[in-house]
Tab-separated table of C-alpha atoms in Angstrom:
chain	number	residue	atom	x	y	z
O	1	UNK	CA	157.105	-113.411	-135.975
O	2	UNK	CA	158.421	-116.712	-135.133
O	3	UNK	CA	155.865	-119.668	-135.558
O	4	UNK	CA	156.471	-120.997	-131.954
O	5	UNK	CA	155.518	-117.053	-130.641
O	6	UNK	CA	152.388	-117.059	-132.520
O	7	UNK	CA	150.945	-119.948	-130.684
O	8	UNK	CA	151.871	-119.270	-127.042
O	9	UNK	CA	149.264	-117.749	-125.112
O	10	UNK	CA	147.851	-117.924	-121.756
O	11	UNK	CA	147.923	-120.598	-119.910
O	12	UNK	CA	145.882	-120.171	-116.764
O	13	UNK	CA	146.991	-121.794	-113.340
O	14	UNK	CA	144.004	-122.528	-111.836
O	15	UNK	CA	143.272	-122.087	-108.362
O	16	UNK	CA	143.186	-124.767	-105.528
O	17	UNK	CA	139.929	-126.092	-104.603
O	18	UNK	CA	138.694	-125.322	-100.783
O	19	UNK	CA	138.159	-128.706	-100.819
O	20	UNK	CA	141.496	-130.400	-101.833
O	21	UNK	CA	143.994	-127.656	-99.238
O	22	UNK	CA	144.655	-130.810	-97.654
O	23	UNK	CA	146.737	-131.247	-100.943
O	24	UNK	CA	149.390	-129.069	-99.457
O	25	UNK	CA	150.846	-130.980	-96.803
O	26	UNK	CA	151.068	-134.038	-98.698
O	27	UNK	CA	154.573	-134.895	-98.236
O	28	UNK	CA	154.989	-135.871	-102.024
O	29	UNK	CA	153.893	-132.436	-102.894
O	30	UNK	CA	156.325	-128.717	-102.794
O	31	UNK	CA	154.700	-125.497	-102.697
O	32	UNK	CA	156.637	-122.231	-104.199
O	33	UNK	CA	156.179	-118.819	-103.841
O	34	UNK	CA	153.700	-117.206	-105.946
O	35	UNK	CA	154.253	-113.189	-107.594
O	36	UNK	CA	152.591	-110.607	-108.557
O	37	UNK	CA	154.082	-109.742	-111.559
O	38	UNK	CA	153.514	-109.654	-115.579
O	39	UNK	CA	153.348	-112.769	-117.026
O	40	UNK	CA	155.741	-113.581	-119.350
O	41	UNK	CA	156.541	-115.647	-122.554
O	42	UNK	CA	160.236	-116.146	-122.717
O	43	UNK	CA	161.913	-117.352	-126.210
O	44	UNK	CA	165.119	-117.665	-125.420
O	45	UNK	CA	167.270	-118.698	-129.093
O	46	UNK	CA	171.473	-119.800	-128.483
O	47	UNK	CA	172.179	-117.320	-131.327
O	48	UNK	CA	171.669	-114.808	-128.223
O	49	UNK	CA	168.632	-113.108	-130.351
O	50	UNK	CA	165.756	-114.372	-127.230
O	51	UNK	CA	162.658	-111.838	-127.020
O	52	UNK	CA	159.790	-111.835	-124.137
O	53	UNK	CA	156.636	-111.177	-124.923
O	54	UNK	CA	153.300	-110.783	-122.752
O	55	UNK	CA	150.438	-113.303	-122.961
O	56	UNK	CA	147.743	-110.499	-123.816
O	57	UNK	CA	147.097	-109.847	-127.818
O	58	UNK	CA	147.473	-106.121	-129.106
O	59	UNK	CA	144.178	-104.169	-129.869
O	60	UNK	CA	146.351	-102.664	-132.529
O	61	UNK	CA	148.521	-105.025	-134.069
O	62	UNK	CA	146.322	-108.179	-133.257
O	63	UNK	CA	149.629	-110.250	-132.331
O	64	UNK	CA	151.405	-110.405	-128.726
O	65	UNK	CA	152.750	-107.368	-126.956
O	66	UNK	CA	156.539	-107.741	-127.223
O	67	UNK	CA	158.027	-106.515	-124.029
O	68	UNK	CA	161.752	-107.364	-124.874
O	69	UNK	CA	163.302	-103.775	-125.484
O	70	UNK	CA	161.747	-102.907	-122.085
O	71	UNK	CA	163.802	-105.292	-120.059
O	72	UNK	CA	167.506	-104.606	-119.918
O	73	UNK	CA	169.605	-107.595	-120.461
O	74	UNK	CA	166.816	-110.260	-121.362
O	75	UNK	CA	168.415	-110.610	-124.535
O	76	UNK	CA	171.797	-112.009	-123.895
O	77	UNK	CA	170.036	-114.508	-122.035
O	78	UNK	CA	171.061	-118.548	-123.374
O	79	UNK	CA	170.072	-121.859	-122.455
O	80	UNK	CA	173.339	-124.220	-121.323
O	81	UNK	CA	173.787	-126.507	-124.356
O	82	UNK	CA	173.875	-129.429	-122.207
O	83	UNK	CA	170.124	-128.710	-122.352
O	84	UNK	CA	169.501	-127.937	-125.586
O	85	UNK	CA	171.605	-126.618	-127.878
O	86	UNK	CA	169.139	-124.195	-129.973
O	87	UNK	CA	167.089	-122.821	-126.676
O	88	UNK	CA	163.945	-123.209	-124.896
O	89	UNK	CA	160.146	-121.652	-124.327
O	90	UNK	CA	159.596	-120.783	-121.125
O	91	UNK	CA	157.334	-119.203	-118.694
O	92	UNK	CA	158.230	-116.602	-116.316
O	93	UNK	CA	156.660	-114.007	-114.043
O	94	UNK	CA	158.379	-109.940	-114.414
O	95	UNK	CA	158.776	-108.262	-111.832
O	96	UNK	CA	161.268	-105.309	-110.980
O	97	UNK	CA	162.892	-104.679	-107.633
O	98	UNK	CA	163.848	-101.931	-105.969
O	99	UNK	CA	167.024	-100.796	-104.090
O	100	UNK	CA	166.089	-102.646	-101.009
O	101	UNK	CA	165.047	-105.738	-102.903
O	102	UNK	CA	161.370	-105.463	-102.604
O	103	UNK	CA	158.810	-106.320	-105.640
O	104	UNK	CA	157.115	-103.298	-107.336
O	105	UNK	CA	153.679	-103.478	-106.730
O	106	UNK	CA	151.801	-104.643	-109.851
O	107	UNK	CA	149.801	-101.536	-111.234
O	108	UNK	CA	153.686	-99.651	-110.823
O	109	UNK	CA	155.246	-103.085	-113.344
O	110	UNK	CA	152.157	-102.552	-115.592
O	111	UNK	CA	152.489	-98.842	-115.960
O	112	UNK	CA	156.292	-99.488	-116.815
O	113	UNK	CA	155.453	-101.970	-119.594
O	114	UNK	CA	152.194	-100.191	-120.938
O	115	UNK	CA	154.767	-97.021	-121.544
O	116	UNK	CA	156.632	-96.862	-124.709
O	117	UNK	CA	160.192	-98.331	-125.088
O	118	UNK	CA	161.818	-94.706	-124.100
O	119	UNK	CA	159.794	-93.815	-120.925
O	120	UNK	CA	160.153	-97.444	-119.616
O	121	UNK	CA	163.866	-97.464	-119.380
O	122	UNK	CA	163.706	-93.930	-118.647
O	123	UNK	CA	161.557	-95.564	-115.174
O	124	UNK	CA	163.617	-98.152	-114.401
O	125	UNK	CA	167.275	-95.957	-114.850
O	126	UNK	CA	165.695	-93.350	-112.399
O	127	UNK	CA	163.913	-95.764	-110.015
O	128	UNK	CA	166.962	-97.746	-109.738
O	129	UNK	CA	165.313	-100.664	-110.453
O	130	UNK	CA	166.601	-104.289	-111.367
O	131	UNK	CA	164.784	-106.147	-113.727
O	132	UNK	CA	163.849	-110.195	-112.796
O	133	UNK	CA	162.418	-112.892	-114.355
O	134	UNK	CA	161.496	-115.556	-112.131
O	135	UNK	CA	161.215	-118.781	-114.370
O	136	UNK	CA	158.032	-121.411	-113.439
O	137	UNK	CA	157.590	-123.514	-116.378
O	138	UNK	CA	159.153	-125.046	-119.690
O	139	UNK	CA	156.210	-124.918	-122.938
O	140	UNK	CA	155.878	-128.261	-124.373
O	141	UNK	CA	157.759	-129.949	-121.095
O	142	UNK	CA	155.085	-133.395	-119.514
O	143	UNK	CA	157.476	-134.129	-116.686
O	144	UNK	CA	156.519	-133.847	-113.319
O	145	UNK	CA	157.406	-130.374	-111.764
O	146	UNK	CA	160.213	-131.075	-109.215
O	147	UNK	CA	162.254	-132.520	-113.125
O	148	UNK	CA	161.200	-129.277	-114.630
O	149	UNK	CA	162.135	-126.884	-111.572
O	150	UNK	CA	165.680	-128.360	-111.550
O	151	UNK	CA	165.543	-127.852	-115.233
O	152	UNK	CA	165.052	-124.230	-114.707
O	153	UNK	CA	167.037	-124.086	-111.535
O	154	UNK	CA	169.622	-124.734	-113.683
O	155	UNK	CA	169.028	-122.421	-116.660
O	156	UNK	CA	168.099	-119.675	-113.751
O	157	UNK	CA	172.278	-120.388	-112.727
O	158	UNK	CA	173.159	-119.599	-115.977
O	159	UNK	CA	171.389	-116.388	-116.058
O	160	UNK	CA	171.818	-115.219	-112.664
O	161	UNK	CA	171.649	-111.512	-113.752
O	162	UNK	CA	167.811	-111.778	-114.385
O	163	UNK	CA	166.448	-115.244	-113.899
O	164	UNK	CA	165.664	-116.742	-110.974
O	165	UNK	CA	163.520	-119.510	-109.522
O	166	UNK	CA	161.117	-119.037	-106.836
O	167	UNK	CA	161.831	-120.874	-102.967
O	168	UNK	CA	160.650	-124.456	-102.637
O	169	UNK	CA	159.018	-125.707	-99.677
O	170	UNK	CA	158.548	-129.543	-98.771
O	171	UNK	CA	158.129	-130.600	-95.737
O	172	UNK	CA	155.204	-129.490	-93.542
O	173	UNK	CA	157.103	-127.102	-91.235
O	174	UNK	CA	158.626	-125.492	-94.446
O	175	UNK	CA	155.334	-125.496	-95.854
O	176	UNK	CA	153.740	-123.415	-92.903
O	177	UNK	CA	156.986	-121.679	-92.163
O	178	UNK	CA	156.639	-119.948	-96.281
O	179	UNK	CA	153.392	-119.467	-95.625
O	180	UNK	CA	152.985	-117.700	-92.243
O	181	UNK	CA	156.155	-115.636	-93.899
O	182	UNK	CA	154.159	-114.378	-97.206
O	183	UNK	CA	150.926	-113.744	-95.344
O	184	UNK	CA	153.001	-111.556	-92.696
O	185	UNK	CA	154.484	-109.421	-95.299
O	186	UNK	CA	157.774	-111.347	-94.044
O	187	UNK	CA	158.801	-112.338	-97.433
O	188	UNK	CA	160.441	-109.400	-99.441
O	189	UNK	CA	158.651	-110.818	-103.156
O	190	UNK	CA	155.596	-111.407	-102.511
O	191	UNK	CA	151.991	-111.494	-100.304
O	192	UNK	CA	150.328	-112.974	-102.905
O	193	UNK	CA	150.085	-116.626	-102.163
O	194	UNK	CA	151.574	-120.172	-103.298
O	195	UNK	CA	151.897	-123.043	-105.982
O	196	UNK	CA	151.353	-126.263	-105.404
O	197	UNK	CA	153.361	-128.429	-107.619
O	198	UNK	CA	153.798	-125.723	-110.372
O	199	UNK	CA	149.828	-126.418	-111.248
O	200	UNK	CA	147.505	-124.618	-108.770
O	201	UNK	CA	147.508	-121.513	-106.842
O	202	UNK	CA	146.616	-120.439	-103.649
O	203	UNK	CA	145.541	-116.428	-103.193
O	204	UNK	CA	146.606	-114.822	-99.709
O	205	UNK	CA	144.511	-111.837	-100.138
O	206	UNK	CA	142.029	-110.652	-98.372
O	207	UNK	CA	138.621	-109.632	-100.642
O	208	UNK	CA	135.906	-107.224	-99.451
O	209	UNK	CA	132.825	-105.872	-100.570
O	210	UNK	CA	133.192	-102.389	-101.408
O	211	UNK	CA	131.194	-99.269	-102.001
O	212	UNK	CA	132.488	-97.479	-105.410
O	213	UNK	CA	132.755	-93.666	-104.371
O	214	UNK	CA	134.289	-92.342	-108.129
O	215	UNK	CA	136.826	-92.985	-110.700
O	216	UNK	CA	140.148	-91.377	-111.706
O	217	UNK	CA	141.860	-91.342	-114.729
O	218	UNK	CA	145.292	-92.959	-115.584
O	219	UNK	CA	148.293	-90.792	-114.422
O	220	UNK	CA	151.325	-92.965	-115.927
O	221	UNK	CA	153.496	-91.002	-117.782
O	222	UNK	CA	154.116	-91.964	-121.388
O	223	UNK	CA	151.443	-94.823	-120.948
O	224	UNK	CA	149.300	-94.990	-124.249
O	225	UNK	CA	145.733	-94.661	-122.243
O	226	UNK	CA	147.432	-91.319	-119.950
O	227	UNK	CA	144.289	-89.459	-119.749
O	228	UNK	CA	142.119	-91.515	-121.671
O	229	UNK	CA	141.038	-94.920	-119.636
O	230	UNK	CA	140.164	-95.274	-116.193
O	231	UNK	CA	143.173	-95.778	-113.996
O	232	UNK	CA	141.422	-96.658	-110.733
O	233	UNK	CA	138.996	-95.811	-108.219
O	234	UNK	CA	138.056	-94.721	-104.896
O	235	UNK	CA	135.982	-96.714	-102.416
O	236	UNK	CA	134.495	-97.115	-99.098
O	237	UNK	CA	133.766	-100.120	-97.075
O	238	UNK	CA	130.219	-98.943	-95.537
């Protein structure tokens, strides 16, 4: 495994304090979309050999969950010379849209990349699904967000078969505009919330206390814990 792949992990965005939301409308400051995908470490090499790979360590193999066989097309992917003439690290969210455009929810992405190689592209072939990588951050890269984004804005163009970048807002009646449009279900990728200046996230979601009726076991074909782990379960809210 490549040296640079053993030593990229997780790197949490943390959330936005109550406290500093007044942070948003600064007018020096963008907000993006946020997704609900599977995070993603991207290696992309010039010698067209690039590889993904999840942040999450294997129980089995005790090294990162490679995920590159599982989306179509990832490994053609190149940075533009101009940029760097061996390739990049980068950080990216997964997701996989349907025919109407729309995001899979997250536990449907998961069970695609928790099945094995055969049953994943097996999912996506009869789902009609289009695999997307929306890029969010360079490893190793200090400058200030707004250099990076253009950065990947550019590498994104490059790639346009499976990269993109997520929406920028700036002004404040952009900034309310993207958000009244994500928390409406108005935006086709995402309810999930936003990120201000690439470094701290803002949840959309709604959170209840819940009664826990019973559990059901996981359904997903061809998923190693089919039958085995607990895939979800029911609740009530009195």
């Amino acid at each position: 495994m490549d040296m640079d792949i053993k030593h990229r992990g997780k790197e949490r965005i943390p959330y936005l304090r109550k406290n500093e939301f007044q942070k948003i409308f600064n007018p020096e400051s963008v907000i993006a979309e946020k997704l609900d995908g599977a995070l993603t470490n991207l290696f992309i090499r010039n010698d067209k050999n690039t590889t993904a790979f999840s942040h999450r360590i294997s129980k089995k193999t005790n090294q990162f969950i490679e995920h590159t066989s599982k989306i179509p097309g990832i490994e053609s992917t190149t940075i533009p010379t101009y940029i760097n003439e061996k390739g990049l690290d980068l950080k990216g969210e997964l997701v996989f849209l349907d025919n109407a455009g729309k995001v899979l929810p997250h536990n449907e992405i998961s069970g695609i990349l928790n099945s094995n190689t055969d049953n994943a592209i097996k999912k996506i072939k009869e789902g009609n699904l289009t695999p997307k990588v929306m890029l969010f951050d360079i490893w190793d890269d200090k400058r200030p967000y707004t250099d990076k984004y253009k950065t990947l804005e550019e590498i994104a163009n490059h790639n346009s078969h499976i990269f993109f970048v997520p929406k920028l807002a700036r002004g404040e009646e952009e900034k309310r505009q993207m958000m009244d449009e994500i928390k409406s279900g108005k935006n086709p990728l995402t309810e999930e919330g936003i990120i201000l200046d690439g470094s701290k996230k803002v949840k959309f979601r709604r959170y209840s206390d819940v009664y826990i009726k019973n559990f059901f076991m996981t359904k997903t074909p061809g998923s190693k814990y089919e039958g085995s782990a607990v895939g979800g379960f029911w609740y009530s809210l009195t």
